[in-house]
Short mmCIF file of N, CA and C in Angstrom, two decimals:
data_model
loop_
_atom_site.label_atom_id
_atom_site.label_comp_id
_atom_site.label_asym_id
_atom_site.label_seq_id
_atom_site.Cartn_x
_atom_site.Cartn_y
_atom_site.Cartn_z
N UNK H 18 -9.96 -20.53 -14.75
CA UNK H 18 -9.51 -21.67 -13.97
C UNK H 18 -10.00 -21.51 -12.53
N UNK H 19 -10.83 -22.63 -11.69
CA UNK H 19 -10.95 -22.55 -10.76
C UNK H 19 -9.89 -23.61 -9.97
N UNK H 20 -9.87 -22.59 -8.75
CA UNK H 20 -9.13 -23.37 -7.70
C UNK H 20 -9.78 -23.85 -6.31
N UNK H 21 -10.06 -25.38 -6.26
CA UNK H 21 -10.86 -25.60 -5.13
C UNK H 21 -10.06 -24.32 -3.83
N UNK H 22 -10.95 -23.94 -2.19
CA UNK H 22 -10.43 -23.27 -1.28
C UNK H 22 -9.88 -24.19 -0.79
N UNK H 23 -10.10 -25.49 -0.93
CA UNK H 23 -9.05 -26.38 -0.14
C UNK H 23 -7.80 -26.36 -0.27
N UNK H 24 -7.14 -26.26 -1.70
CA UNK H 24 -5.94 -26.04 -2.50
C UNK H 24 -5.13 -24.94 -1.74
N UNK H 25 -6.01 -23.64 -1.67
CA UNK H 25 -5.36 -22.38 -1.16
C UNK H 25 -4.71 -22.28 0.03
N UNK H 26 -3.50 -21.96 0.56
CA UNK H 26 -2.65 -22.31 1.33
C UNK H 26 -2.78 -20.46 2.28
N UNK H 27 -2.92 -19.89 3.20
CA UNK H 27 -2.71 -18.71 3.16
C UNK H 27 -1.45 -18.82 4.22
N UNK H 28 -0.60 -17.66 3.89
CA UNK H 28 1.05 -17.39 4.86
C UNK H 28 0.80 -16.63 5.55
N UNK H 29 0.42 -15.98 6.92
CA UNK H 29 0.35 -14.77 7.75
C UNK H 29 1.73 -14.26 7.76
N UNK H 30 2.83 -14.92 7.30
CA UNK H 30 4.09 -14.54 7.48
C UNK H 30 4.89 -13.60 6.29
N UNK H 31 3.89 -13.66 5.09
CA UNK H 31 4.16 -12.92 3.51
C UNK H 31 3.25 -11.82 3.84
N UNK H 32 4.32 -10.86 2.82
CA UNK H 32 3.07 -9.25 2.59
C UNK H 32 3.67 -9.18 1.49
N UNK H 33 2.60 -8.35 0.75
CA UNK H 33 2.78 -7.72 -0.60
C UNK H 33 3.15 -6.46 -0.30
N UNK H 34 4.88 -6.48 -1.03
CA UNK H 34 5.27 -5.28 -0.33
C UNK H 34 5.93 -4.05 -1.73
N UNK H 35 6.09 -2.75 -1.43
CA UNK H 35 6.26 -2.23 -2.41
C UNK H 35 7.74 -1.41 -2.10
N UNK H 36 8.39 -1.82 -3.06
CA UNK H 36 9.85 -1.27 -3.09
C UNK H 36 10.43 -0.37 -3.77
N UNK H 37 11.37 0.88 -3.03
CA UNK H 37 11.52 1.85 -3.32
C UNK H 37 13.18 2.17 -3.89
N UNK H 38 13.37 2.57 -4.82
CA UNK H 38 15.20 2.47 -4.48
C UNK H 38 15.32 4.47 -4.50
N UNK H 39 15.90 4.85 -3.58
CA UNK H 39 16.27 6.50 -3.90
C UNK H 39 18.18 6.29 -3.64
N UNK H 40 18.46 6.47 -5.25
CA UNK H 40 19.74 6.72 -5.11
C UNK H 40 20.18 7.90 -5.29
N UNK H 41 19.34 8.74 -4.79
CA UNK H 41 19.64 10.02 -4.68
C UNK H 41 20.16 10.45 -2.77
N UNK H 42 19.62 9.15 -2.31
CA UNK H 42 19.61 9.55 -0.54
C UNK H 42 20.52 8.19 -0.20
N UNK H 43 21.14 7.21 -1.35
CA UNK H 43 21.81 6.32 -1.27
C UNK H 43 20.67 5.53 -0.48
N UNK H 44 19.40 5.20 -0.42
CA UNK H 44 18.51 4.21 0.36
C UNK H 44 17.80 3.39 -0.43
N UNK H 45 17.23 2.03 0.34
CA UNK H 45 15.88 1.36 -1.15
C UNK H 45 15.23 1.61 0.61
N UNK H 46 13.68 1.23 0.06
CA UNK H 46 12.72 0.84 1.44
C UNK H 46 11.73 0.27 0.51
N UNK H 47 11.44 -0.71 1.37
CA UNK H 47 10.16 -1.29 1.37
C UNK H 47 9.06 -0.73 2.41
N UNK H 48 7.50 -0.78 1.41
CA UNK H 48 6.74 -0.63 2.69
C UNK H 48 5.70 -1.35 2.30
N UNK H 49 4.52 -1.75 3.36
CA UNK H 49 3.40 -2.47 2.90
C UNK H 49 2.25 -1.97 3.68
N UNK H 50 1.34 -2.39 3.45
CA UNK H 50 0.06 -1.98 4.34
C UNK H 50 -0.01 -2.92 5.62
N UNK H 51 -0.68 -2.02 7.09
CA UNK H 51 -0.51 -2.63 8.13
C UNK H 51 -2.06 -2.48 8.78
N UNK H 52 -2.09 -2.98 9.90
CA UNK H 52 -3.72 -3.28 10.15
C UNK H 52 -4.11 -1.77 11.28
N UNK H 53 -3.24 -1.40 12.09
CA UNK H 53 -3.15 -0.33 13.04
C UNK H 53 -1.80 -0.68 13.70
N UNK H 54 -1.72 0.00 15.07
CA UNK H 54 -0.66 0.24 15.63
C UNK H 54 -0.39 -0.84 16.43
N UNK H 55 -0.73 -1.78 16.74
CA UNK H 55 -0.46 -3.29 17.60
C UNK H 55 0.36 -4.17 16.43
N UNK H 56 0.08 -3.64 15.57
CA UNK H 56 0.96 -4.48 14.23
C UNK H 56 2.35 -3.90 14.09
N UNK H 57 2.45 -2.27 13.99
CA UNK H 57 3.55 -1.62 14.04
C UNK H 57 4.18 -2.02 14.94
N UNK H 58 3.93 -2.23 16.82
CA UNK H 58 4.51 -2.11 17.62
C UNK H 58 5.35 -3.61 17.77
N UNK H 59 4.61 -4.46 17.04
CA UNK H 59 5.08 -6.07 17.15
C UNK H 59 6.17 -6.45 15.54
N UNK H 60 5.96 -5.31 14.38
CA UNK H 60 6.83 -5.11 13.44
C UNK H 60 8.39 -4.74 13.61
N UNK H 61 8.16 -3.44 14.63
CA UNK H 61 8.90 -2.57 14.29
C UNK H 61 10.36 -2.94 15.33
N UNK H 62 10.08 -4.16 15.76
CA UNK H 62 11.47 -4.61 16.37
C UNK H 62 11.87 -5.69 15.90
N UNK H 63 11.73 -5.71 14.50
CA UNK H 63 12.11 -7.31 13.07
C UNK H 63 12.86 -6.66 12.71
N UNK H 64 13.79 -7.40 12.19
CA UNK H 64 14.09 -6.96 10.55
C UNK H 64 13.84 -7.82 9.78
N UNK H 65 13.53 -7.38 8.42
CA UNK H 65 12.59 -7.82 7.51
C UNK H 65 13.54 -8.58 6.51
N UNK H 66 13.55 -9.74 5.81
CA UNK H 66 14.30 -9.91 4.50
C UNK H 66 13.28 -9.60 3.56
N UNK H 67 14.33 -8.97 2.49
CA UNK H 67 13.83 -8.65 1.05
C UNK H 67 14.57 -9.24 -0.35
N UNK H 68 14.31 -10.24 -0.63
CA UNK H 68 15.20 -10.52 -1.89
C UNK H 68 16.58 -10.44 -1.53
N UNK H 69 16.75 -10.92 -0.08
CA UNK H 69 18.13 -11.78 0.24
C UNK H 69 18.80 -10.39 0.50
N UNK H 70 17.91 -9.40 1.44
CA UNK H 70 18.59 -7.99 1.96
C UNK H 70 17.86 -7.74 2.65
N UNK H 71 18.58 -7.18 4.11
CA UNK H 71 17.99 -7.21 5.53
C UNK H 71 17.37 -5.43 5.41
N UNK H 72 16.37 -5.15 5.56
CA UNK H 72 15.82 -4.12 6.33
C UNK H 72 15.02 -3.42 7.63
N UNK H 73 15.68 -2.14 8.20
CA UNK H 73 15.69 -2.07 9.40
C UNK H 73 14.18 -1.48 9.16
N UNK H 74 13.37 -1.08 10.42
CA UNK H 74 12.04 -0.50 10.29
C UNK H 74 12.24 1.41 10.57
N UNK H 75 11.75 2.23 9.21
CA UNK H 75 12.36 3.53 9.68
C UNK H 75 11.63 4.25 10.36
N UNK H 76 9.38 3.82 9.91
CA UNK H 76 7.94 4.37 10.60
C UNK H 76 7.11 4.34 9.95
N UNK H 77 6.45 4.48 10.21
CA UNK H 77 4.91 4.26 9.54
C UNK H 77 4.13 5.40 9.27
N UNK H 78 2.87 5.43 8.24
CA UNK H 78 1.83 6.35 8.03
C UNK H 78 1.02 6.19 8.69
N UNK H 79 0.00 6.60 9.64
CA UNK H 79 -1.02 6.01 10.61
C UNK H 79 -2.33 6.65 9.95
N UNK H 80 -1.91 7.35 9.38
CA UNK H 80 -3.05 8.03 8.30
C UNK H 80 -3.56 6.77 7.39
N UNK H 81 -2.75 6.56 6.68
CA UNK H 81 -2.42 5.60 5.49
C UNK H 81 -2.14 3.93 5.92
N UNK H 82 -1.91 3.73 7.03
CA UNK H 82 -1.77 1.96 7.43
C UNK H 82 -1.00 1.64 6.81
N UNK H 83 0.48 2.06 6.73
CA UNK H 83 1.36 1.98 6.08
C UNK H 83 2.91 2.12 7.16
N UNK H 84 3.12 0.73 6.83
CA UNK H 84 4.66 0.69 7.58
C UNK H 84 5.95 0.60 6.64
N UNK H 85 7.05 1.17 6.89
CA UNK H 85 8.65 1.67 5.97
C UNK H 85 9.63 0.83 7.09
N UNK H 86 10.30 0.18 5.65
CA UNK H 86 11.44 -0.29 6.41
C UNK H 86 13.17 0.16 5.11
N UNK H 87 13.70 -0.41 5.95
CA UNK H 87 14.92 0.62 4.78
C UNK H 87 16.09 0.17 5.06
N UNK H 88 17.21 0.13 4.22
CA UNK H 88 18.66 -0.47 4.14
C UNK H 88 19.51 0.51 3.40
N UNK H 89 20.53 1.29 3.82
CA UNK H 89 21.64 1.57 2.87
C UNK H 89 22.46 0.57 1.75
N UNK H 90 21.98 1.34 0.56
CA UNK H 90 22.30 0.94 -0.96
C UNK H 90 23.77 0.41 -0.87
N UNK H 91 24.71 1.25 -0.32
CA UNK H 91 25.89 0.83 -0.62
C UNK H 91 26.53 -0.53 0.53
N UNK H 92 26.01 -0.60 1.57
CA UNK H 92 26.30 -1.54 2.89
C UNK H 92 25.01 -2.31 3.50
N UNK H 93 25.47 -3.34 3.89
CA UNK H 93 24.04 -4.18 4.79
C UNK H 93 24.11 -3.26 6.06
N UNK H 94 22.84 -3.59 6.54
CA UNK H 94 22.77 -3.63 8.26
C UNK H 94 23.69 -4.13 8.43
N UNK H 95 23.73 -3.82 10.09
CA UNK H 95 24.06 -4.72 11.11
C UNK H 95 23.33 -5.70 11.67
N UNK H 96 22.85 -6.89 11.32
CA UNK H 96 22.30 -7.54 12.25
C UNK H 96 22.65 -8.94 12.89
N UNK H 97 21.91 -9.34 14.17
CA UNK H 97 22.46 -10.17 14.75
C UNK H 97 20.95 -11.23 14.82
N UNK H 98 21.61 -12.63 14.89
CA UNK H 98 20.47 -14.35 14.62
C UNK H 98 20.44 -14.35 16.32
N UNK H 99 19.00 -14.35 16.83
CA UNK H 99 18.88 -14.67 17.57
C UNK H 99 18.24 -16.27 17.81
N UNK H 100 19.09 -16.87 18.73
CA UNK H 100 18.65 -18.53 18.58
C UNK H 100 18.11 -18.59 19.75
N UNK H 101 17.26 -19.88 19.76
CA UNK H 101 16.16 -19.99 20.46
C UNK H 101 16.86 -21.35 21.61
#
C-alpha cells in the first residue's frame, strides 16, 4: 500500500518510547532516543505523560542518546498545570 507524502502528517511532539516496569525497585521508566544535550536540557524540566501517568525525568545516556524518565509504581508524582 502506498501512501501519497502529502497524507503523512509528522508530530515533533510524539516519541517512540520504550517502557520499563522494575517491581523489584517499585519503579516503571520510560526512555527514548534523544538528538544530544540541547534536547536533554529543554526535556528535562517536562514531565512527560505516558498512558495517562505522569513521569518525572531521572538522566540520560550521552553515550547512547538516550533520555529516562520515571514514576513510582505504587503513587503518582507530584505535579502542578501551569497556565498560560
Amino acid at each position: 500500500m502506498n501512501i501519497p507524502l502529502s497524507e503523512i502528517v509528522y508530530n515533533p511532539s510524539k516519541k517512540v518510547v520504550r517502557h520499563t516496569v522494575r517491581k523489584d525497585i517499585n519503579r516503571e521508566f520510560i526512555s527514548f532516543d534523544i538528538e544530544g544535550w540541547d534536547e536533554v536540557s529543554k526535556l528535562s524540566k517536562k514531565v512527560l505523560t505516558f498512558q495517562g501517568r505522569d513521569f518525572a525525568f531521572t538522566g540520560w545516556n550521552s553515550d547512547r542518546n538516550e533520555i529516562y524518565f520515571s514514576r513510582p509504581l505504587s503513587q503518582n508524582i507530584l505535579v502542578a498545570t501551569v497556565k498560560k
